[in-house]
Short mmCIF file of C-alpha atoms and ligand atoms in Angstrom, two decimals:
data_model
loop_
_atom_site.label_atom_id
_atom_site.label_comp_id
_atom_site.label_asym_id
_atom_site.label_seq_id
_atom_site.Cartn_x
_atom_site.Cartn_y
_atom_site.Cartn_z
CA UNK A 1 87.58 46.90 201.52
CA UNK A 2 87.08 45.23 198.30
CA UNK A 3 89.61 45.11 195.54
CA UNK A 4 88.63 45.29 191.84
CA UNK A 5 92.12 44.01 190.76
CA UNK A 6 91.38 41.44 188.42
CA UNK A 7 94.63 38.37 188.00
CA UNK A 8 95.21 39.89 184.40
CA UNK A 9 95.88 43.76 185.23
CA UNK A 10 93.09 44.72 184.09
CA UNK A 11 90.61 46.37 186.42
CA UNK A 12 86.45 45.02 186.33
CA UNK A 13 83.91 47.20 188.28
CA UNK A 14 82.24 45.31 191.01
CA UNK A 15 78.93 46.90 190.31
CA UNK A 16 78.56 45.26 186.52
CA UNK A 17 78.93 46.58 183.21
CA UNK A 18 76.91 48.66 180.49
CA UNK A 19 75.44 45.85 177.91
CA UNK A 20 76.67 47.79 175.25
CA UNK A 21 77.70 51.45 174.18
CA UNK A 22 74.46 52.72 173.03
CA UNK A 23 73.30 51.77 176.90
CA UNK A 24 76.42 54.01 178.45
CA UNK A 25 75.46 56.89 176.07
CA UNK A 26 71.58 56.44 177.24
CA UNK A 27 72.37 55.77 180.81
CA UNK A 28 74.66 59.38 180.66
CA UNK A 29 72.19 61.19 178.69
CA UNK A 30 69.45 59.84 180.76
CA UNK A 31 71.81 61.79 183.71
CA UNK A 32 71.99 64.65 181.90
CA UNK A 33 68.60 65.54 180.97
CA UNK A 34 66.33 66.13 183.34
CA UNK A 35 65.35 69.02 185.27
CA UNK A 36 68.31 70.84 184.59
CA UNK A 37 67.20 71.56 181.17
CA UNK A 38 63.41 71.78 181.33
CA UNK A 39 62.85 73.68 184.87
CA UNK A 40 65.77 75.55 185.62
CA UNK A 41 67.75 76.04 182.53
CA UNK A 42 64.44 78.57 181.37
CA UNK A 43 63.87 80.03 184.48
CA UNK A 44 68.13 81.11 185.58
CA UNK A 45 68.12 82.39 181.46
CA UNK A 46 65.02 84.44 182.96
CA UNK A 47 66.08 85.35 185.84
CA UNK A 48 69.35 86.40 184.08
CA UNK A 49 68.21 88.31 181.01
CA UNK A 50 68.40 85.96 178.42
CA UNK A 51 70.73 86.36 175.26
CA UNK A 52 74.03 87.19 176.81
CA UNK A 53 73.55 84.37 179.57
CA UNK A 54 72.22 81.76 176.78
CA UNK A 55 75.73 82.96 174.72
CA UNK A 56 78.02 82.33 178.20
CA UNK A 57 76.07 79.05 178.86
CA UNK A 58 76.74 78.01 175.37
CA UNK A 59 80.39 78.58 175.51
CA UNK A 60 81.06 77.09 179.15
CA UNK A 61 79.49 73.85 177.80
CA UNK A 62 81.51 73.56 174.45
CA UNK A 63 85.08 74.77 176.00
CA UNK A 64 84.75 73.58 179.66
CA UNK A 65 81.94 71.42 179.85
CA UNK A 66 83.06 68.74 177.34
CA UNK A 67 86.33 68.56 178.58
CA UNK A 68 85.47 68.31 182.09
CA UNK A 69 82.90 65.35 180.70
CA UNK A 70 85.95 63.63 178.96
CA UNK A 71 87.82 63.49 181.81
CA UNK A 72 85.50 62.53 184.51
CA UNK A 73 84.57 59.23 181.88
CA UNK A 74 88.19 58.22 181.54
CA UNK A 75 89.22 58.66 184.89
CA UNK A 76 85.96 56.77 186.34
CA UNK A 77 87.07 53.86 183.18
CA UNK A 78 90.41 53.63 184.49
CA UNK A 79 89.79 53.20 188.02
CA UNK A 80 86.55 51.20 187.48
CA UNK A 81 85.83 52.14 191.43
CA UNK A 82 83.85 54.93 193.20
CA UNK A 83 84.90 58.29 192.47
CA UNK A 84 86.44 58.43 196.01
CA UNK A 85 88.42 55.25 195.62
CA UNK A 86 89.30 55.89 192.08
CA UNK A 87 90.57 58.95 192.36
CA UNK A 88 92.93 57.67 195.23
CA UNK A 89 94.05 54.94 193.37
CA UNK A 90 94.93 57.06 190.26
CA UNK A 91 96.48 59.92 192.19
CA UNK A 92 98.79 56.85 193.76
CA UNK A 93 99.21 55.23 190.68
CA UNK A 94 100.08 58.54 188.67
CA UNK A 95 102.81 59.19 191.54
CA UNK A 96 101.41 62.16 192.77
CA UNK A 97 98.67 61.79 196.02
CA UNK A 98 95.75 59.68 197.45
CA UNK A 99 94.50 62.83 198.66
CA UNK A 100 92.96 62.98 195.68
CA UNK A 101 89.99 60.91 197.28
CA UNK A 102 88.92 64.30 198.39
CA UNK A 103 87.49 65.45 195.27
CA UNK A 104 85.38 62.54 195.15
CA UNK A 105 84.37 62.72 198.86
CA UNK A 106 83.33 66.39 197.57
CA UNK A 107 81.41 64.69 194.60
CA UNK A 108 79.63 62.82 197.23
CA UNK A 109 78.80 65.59 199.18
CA UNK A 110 77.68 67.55 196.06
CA UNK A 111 75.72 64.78 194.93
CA UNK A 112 73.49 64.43 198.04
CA UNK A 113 72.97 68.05 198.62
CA UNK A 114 72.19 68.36 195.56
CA UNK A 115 69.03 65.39 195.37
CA UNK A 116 67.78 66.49 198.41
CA UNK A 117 66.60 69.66 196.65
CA UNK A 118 66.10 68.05 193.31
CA UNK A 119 63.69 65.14 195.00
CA UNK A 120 61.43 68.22 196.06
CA UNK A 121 60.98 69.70 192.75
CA UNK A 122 60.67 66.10 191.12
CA UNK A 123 57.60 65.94 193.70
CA UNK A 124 56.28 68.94 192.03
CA UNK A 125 56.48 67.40 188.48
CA UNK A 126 54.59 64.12 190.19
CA UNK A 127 51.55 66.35 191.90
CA UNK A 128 51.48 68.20 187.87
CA UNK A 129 50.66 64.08 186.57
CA UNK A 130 47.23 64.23 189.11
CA UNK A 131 46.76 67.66 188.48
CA UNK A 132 46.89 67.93 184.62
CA UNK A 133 45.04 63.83 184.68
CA UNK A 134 41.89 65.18 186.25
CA UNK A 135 41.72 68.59 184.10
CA UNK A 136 42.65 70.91 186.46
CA UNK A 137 44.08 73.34 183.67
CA UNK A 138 41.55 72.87 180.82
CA UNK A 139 40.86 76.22 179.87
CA UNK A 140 42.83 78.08 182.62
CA UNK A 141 43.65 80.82 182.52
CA UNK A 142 47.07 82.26 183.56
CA UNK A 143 45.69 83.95 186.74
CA UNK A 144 44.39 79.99 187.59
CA UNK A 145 47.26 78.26 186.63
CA UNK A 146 49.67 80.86 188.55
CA UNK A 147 47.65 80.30 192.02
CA UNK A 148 47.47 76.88 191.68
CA UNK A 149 50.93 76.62 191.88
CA UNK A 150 51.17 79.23 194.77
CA UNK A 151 48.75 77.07 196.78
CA UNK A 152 50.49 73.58 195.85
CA UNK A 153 53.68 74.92 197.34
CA UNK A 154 52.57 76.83 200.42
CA UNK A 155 51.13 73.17 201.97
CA UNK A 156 54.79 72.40 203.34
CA UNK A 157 52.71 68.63 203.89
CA UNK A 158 51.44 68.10 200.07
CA UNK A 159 55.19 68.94 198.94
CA UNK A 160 56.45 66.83 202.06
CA UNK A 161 54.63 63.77 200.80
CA UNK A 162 55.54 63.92 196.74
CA UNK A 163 59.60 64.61 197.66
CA UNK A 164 58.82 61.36 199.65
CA UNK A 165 57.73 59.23 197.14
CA UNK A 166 60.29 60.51 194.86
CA UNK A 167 62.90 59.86 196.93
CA UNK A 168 61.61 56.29 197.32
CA UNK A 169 61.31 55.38 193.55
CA UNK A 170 64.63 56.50 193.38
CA UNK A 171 66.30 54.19 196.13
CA UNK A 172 63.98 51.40 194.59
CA UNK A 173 65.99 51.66 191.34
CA UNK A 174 69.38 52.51 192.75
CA UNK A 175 68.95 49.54 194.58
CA UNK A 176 68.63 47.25 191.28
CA UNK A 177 71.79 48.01 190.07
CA UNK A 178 73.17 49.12 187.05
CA UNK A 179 71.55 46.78 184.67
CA UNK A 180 68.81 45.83 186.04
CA UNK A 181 67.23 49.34 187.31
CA UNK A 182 69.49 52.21 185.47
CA UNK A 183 69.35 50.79 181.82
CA UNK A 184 66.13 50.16 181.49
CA UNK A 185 64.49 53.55 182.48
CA UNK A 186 66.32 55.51 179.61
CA UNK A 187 65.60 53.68 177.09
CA UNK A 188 62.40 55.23 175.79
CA UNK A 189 62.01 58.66 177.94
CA UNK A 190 64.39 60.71 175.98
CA UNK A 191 63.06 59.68 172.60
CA UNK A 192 59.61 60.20 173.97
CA UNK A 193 60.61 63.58 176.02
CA UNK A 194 62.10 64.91 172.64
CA UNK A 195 59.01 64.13 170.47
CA UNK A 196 56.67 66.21 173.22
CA UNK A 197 59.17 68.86 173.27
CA UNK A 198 58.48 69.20 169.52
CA UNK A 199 54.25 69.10 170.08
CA UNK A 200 54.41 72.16 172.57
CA UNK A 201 56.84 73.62 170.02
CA UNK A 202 54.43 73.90 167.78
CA UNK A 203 51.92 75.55 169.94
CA UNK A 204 54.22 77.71 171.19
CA UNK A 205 55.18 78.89 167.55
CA UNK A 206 51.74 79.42 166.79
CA UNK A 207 51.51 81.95 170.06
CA UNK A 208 51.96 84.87 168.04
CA UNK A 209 54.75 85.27 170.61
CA UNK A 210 57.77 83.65 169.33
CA UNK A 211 59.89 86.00 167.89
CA UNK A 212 59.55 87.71 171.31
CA UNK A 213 60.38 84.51 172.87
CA UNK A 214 63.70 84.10 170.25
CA UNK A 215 64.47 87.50 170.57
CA UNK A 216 64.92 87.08 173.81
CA UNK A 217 66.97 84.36 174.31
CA UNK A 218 69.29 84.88 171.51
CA UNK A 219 69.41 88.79 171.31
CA UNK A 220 72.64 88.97 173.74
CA UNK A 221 72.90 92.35 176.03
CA UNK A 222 75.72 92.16 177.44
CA UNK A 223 75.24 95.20 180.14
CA UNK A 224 72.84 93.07 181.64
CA UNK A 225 76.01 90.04 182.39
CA UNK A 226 77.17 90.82 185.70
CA UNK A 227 79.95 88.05 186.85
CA UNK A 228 77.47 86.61 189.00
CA UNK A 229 75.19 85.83 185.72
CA UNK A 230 78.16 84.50 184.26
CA UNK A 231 79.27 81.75 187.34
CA UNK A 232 75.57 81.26 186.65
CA UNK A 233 75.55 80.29 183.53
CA UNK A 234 79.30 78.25 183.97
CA UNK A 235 77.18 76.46 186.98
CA UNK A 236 73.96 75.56 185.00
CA UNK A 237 76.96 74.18 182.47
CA UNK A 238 77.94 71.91 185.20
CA UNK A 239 74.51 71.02 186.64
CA UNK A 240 72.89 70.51 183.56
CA UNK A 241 75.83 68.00 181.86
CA UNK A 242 75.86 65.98 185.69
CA UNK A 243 79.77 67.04 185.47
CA UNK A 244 82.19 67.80 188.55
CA UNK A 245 80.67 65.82 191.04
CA UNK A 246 81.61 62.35 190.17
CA UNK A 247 78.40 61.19 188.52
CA UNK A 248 79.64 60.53 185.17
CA UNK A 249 83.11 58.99 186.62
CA UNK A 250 80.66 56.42 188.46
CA UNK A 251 79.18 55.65 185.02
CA UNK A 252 82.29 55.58 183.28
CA UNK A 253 84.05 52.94 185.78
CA UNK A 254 81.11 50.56 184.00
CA UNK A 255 82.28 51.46 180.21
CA UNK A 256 83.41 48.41 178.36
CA UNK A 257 87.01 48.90 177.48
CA UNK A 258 86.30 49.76 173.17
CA UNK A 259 83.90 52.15 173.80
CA UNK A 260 85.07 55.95 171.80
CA UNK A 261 84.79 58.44 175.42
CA UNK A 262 85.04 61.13 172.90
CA UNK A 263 82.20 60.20 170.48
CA UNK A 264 79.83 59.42 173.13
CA UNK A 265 80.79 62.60 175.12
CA UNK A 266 79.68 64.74 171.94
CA UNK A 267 76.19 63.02 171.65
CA UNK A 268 74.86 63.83 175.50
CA UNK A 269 76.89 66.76 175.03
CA UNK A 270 74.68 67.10 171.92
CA UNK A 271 71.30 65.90 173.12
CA UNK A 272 71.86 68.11 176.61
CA UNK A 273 71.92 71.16 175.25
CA UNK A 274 69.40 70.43 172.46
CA UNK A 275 66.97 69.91 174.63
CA UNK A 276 67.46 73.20 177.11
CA UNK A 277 67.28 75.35 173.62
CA UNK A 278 64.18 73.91 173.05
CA UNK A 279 62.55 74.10 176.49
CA UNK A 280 63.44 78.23 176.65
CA UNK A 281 61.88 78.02 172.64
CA UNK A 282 58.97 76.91 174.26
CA UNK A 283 58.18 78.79 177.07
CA UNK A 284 59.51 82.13 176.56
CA UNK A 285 56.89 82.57 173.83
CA UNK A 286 54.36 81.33 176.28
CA UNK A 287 55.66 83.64 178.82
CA UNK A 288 55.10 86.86 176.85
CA UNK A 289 52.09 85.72 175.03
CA UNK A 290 50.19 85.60 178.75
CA UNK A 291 52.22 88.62 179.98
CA UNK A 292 54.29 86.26 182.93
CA UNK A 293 57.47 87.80 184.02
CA UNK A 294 60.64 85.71 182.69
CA UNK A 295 62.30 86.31 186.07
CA UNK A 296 59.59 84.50 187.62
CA UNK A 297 61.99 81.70 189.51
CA UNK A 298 61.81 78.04 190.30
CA UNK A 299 57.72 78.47 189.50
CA UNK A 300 58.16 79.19 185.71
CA UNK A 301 58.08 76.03 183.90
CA UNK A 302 54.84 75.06 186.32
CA UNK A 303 53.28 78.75 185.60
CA UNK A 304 53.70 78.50 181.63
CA UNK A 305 53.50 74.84 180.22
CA UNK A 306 50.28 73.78 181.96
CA UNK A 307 48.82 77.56 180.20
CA UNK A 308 49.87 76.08 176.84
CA UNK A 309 48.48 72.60 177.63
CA UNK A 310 45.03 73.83 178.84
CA UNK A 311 44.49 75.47 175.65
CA UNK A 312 45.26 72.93 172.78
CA UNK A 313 42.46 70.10 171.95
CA UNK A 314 43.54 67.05 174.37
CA UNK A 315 45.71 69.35 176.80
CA UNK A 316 44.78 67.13 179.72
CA UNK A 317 46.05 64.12 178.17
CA UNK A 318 49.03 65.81 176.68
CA UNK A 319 49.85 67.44 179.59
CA UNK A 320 49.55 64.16 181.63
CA UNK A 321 51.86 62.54 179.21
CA UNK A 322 54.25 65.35 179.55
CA UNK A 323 54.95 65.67 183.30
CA UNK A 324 55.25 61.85 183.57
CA UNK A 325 58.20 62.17 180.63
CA UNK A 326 59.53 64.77 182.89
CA UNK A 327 59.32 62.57 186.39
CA UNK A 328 60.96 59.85 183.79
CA UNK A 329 63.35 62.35 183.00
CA UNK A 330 64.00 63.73 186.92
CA UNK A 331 64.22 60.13 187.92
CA UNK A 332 67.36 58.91 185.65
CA UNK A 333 69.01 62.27 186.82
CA UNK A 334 68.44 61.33 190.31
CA UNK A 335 69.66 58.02 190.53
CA UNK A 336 73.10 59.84 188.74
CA UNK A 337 73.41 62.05 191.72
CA UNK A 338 73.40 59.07 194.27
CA UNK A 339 74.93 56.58 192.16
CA UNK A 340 78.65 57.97 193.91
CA UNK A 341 77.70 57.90 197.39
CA UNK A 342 76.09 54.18 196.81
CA UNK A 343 78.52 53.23 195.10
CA UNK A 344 80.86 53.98 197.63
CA UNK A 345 78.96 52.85 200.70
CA UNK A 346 78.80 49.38 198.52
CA UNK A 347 82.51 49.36 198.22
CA UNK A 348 84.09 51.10 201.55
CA UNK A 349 81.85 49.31 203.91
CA UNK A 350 80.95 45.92 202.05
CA UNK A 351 76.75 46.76 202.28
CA UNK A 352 74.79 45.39 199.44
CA UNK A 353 73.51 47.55 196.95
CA UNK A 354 69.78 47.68 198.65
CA UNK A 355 71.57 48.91 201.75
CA UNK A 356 73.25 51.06 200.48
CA UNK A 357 70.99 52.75 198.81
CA UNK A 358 68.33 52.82 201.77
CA UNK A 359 70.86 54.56 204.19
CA UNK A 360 71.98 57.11 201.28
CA UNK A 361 68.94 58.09 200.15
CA UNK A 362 66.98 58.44 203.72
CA UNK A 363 69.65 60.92 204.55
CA UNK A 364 68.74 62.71 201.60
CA UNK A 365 65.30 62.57 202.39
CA UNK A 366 65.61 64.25 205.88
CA UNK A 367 68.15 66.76 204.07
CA UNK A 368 65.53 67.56 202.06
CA UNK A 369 62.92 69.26 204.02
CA UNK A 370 65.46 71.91 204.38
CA UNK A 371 64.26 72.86 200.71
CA UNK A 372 60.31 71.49 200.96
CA UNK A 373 60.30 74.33 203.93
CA UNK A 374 62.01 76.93 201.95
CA UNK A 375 58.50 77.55 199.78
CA UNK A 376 56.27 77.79 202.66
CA UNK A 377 57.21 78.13 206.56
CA UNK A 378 60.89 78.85 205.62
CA UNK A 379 60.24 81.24 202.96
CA UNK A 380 60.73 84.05 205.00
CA UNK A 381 64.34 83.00 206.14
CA UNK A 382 66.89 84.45 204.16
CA UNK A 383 70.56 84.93 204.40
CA UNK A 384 73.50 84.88 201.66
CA UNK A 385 71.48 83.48 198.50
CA UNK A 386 68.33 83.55 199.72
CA UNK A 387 66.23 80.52 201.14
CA UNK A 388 67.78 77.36 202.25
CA UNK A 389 67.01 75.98 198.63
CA UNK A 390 68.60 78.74 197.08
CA UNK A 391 71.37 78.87 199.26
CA UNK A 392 72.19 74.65 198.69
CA UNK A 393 71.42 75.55 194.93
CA UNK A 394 74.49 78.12 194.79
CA UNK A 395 76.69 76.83 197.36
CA UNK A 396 76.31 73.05 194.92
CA UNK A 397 75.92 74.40 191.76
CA UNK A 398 78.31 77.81 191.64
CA UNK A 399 81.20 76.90 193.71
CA UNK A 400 81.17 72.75 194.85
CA UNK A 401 80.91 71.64 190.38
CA UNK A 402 83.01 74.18 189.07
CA UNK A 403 85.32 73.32 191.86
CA UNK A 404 85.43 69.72 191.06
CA UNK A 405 85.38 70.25 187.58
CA UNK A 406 88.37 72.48 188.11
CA UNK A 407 90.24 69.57 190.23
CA UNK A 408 88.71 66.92 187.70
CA UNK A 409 90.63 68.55 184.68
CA UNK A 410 93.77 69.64 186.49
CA UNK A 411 94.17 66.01 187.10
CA UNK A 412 93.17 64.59 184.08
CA UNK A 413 95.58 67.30 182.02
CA UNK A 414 98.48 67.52 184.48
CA UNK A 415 98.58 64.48 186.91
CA UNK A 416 97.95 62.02 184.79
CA UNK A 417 100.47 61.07 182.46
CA UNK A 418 100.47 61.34 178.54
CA UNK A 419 100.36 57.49 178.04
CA UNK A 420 97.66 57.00 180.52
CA UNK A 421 94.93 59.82 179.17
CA UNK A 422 95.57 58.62 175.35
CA UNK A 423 95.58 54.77 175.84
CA UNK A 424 91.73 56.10 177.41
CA UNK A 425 90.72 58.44 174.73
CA UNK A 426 92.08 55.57 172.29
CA UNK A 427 94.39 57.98 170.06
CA UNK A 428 97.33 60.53 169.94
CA UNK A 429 95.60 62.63 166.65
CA UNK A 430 94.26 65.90 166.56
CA UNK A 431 90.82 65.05 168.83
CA UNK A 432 93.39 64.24 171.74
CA UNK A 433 95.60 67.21 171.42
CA UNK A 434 92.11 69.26 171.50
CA UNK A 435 90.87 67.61 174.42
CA UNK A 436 94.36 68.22 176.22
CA UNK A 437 94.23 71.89 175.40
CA UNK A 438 91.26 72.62 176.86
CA UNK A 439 91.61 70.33 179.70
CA UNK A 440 95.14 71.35 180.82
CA UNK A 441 94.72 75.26 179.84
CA UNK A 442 91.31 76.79 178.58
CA UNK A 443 88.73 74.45 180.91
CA UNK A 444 90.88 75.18 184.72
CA UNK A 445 91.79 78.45 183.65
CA UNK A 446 88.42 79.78 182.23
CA UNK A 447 86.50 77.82 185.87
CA UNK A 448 89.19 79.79 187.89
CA UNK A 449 88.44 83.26 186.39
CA UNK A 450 84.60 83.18 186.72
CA UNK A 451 85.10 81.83 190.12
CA UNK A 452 87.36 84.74 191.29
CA UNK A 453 85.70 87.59 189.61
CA UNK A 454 82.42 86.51 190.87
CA UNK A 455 83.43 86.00 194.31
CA UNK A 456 85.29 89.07 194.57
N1 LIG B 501 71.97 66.94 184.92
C1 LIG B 501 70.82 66.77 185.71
C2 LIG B 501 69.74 67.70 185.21
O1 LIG B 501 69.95 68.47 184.34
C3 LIG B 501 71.11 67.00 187.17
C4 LIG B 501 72.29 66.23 187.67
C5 LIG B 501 73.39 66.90 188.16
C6 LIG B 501 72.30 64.85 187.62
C7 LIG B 501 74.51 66.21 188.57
C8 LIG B 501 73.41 64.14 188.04
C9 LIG B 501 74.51 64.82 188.52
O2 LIG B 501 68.64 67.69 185.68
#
């Protein structure tokens, strides 16, 4: 195995470093935002009733999901490893375990199940480029729009063939490294998502639909919360910050040593959840202006935004634009979720990087037809949560990231030592007494009572 021990004491990640803190915070963000906020984060609020799941949402990603963030970045700074390795060499180094490994070996786990589902519906957002380039949805109307999508998803082949090229533009950048491929693609999506975002806002304000749209997502009834709704929303917390699965502790082991954890947490913290409010501000008003049903599922951001596109004076070119931000978008979220399993193939079995990231993501590939079947020739299986997609979405999403976000923090806030967490965080002031509040009592104990309740 190789050793990141540098003569000094002071640990260097093999893999390179961020050029600078504005890249970290990009290359995190970049993580963060991507389908997470724009596909599902509307359609689970639908499929939830709204308000009082937008509140819980809200509140899992201020108390638990920003200090779960905190602590994956200064763990992943202070190993400067894999999250498997790291965590072994902390829990050794703290005097408690190496078992620890295993919560990074879950990461892992979490990480691939979770792209091979992801890669599918980033296949989706590629087919929407063609489909919305050649005018497909000028002038649709919802009835259109709605059965193109049904036919797009029954042909297990077309879906088949997009998850594969997604899969492969995402090994081609993993396989660049972290300079070279991960920097560069988030530099200019997230501006340019943000400033699209804002366009369809506009439309969708002008819908005649948007206090309907508002009403619903911030009019909280809270007899429609049952404790499944709520280890919803604490999941889509999880899923939609890239937290408790070892993503963000990969990017942190390549954080330059000055770098505020706590400053840059806020800002993707920030942007993250920024952008989901706007996505449901935009197509719940387009939902009830055409008279869709908000619990439509995985289909609703494909059933709605094209609608609003076809309409407006250069919707094809808009539109084009749009699901090409959102591939941009799907892509920098996907190399995120196999940046821990390359990372540690790299490191645990000596591969190169291109390796690496050909044998993880081909796995993921074949994984992944488990979820292109589960909208066509699959559909009709169900057990527990429903199709195989839905049943990888709950099984990663609901139990495997609040799990490791529970582990993350107890370790953070209990195993590691005082001296250790605030040399990382860079201060003993009020900031690190917050952060140690929430990560030793408020983040394990609030992930620990949605888990039970919903589970029993
Ligand atoms: N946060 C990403 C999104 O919202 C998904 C993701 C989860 C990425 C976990 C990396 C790790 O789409």
């Amino acid at each position: 195995m190789l050793s990141n021990q540098a003569g000094d004491g002071k640990r260097t990640s093999l893999h390179g470093h961020w050029s600078s803190r504005m890249a970290f915070i990009l290359a995190v963000t970049g993580s963060a935002v991507g389908l997470g906020n724009i596909w599902k984060f509307p359609y689970i609020a639908g499929q939830n009733g709204g308000g009082a799941f937008v509140l819980v949402y809200l509140v899992c990603v201020v108390v638990i999901g920003l200090p779960v963030m905190m602590s994956e970045i200064l763990i992943g700074r202070r190993g400067r490893r894999n999250p498997i390795a790291t965590m072994e060499l902390l829990g050794k180094e703290e005097g408690s375990s190496g078992k620890w490994r295993w919560v990074g070996g879950m990461g892992v786990i979490a990480g691939i199940l979770i792209l091979s589902y992801y890669s599918v519906i980033a296949g989706w957002t590629l087919t929407y480029i063609v489909k919305s380039a050649t005018g497909v949805f000028v002038d649709a109307t919802a009835q259109v729009v709605g059965d193109e999508f049904g036919a797009f998803v029954a042909n297990w082949k077309a879906v088949a063939l997009c998850h594969t090229l997604f899969m492969a533009l995402t090994v081609f950048v993993v396989a660049k490294g972290v300079e070279g491929g991960l920097e560069r693609a988030v530099k200019f999506m997230v501006p340019a998502l943000l400033v699209l975002m804002f366009t369809l806002l506009i439309y969708s304000i002008n819908s005649g639909y948007f206090a309907e749209g508002v009403a619903f997502m911030f009019t909280p009834d809270f007899s429609k919360l049952s404790w499944n709704s709520v280890l919803a929303a604490l999941g889509q917390a999880f899923f939609t910050l890239s937290i408790g699965m070892g993503a963000i502790m990969a990017y942190g082991a390549y954080l330059p040593e000055e770098t505020s954890i706590t400053g840059a947490s806020v800002a993707v913290v920030g942007a993250d959840t920024g952008i989901a409010i706007l996505a449901g501000l935009v197509i719940f008003p387009l939902v009830f202006a055409n008279g869709l049903d908000p619990a439509d599922g995985p289909g609703l951001v494909f059933d709605t935004l094209p609608l609003a596109f076809g309409q407006m004076a250069g919707g094809a070119f808009f539109s084009t634009i749009f699901f090409v931000l959102l591939s941009f978008a799907a892509w920098t979220s996907a190399i995120g979720l196999m940046e821990p399993a390359v990372a540690w193939v790299v490191e645990h079995f000596n591969r190169s990087r291109a390796q690496a990231a050909v044998i993880i993501g081909g796995s993921i590939w074949v994984l992944g037809f488990g979820s292109v079947l589960s909208f066509n020739v699959l559909a009709d299986v169900n057990f527990l949560a429903g199709t195989i997609f839905d049943n990888v979405d709950y099984l990663t999403s609901n139990i495997m990231l609040p799990l490791g976000g529970l582990l993350i923090t107890i370790f953070a806030g209990w195993v590691m030592c005082r001296n250790s967490t605030a040399d990382e965080l860079g201060s003993s002031g009020m900031l690190y007494k917050a952060w140690r509040v929430l990560a030793r009592f408020i983040a394990p104990i609030g992930i620990l009572f949605v888990l039970i309740n919903a589970v029993t």
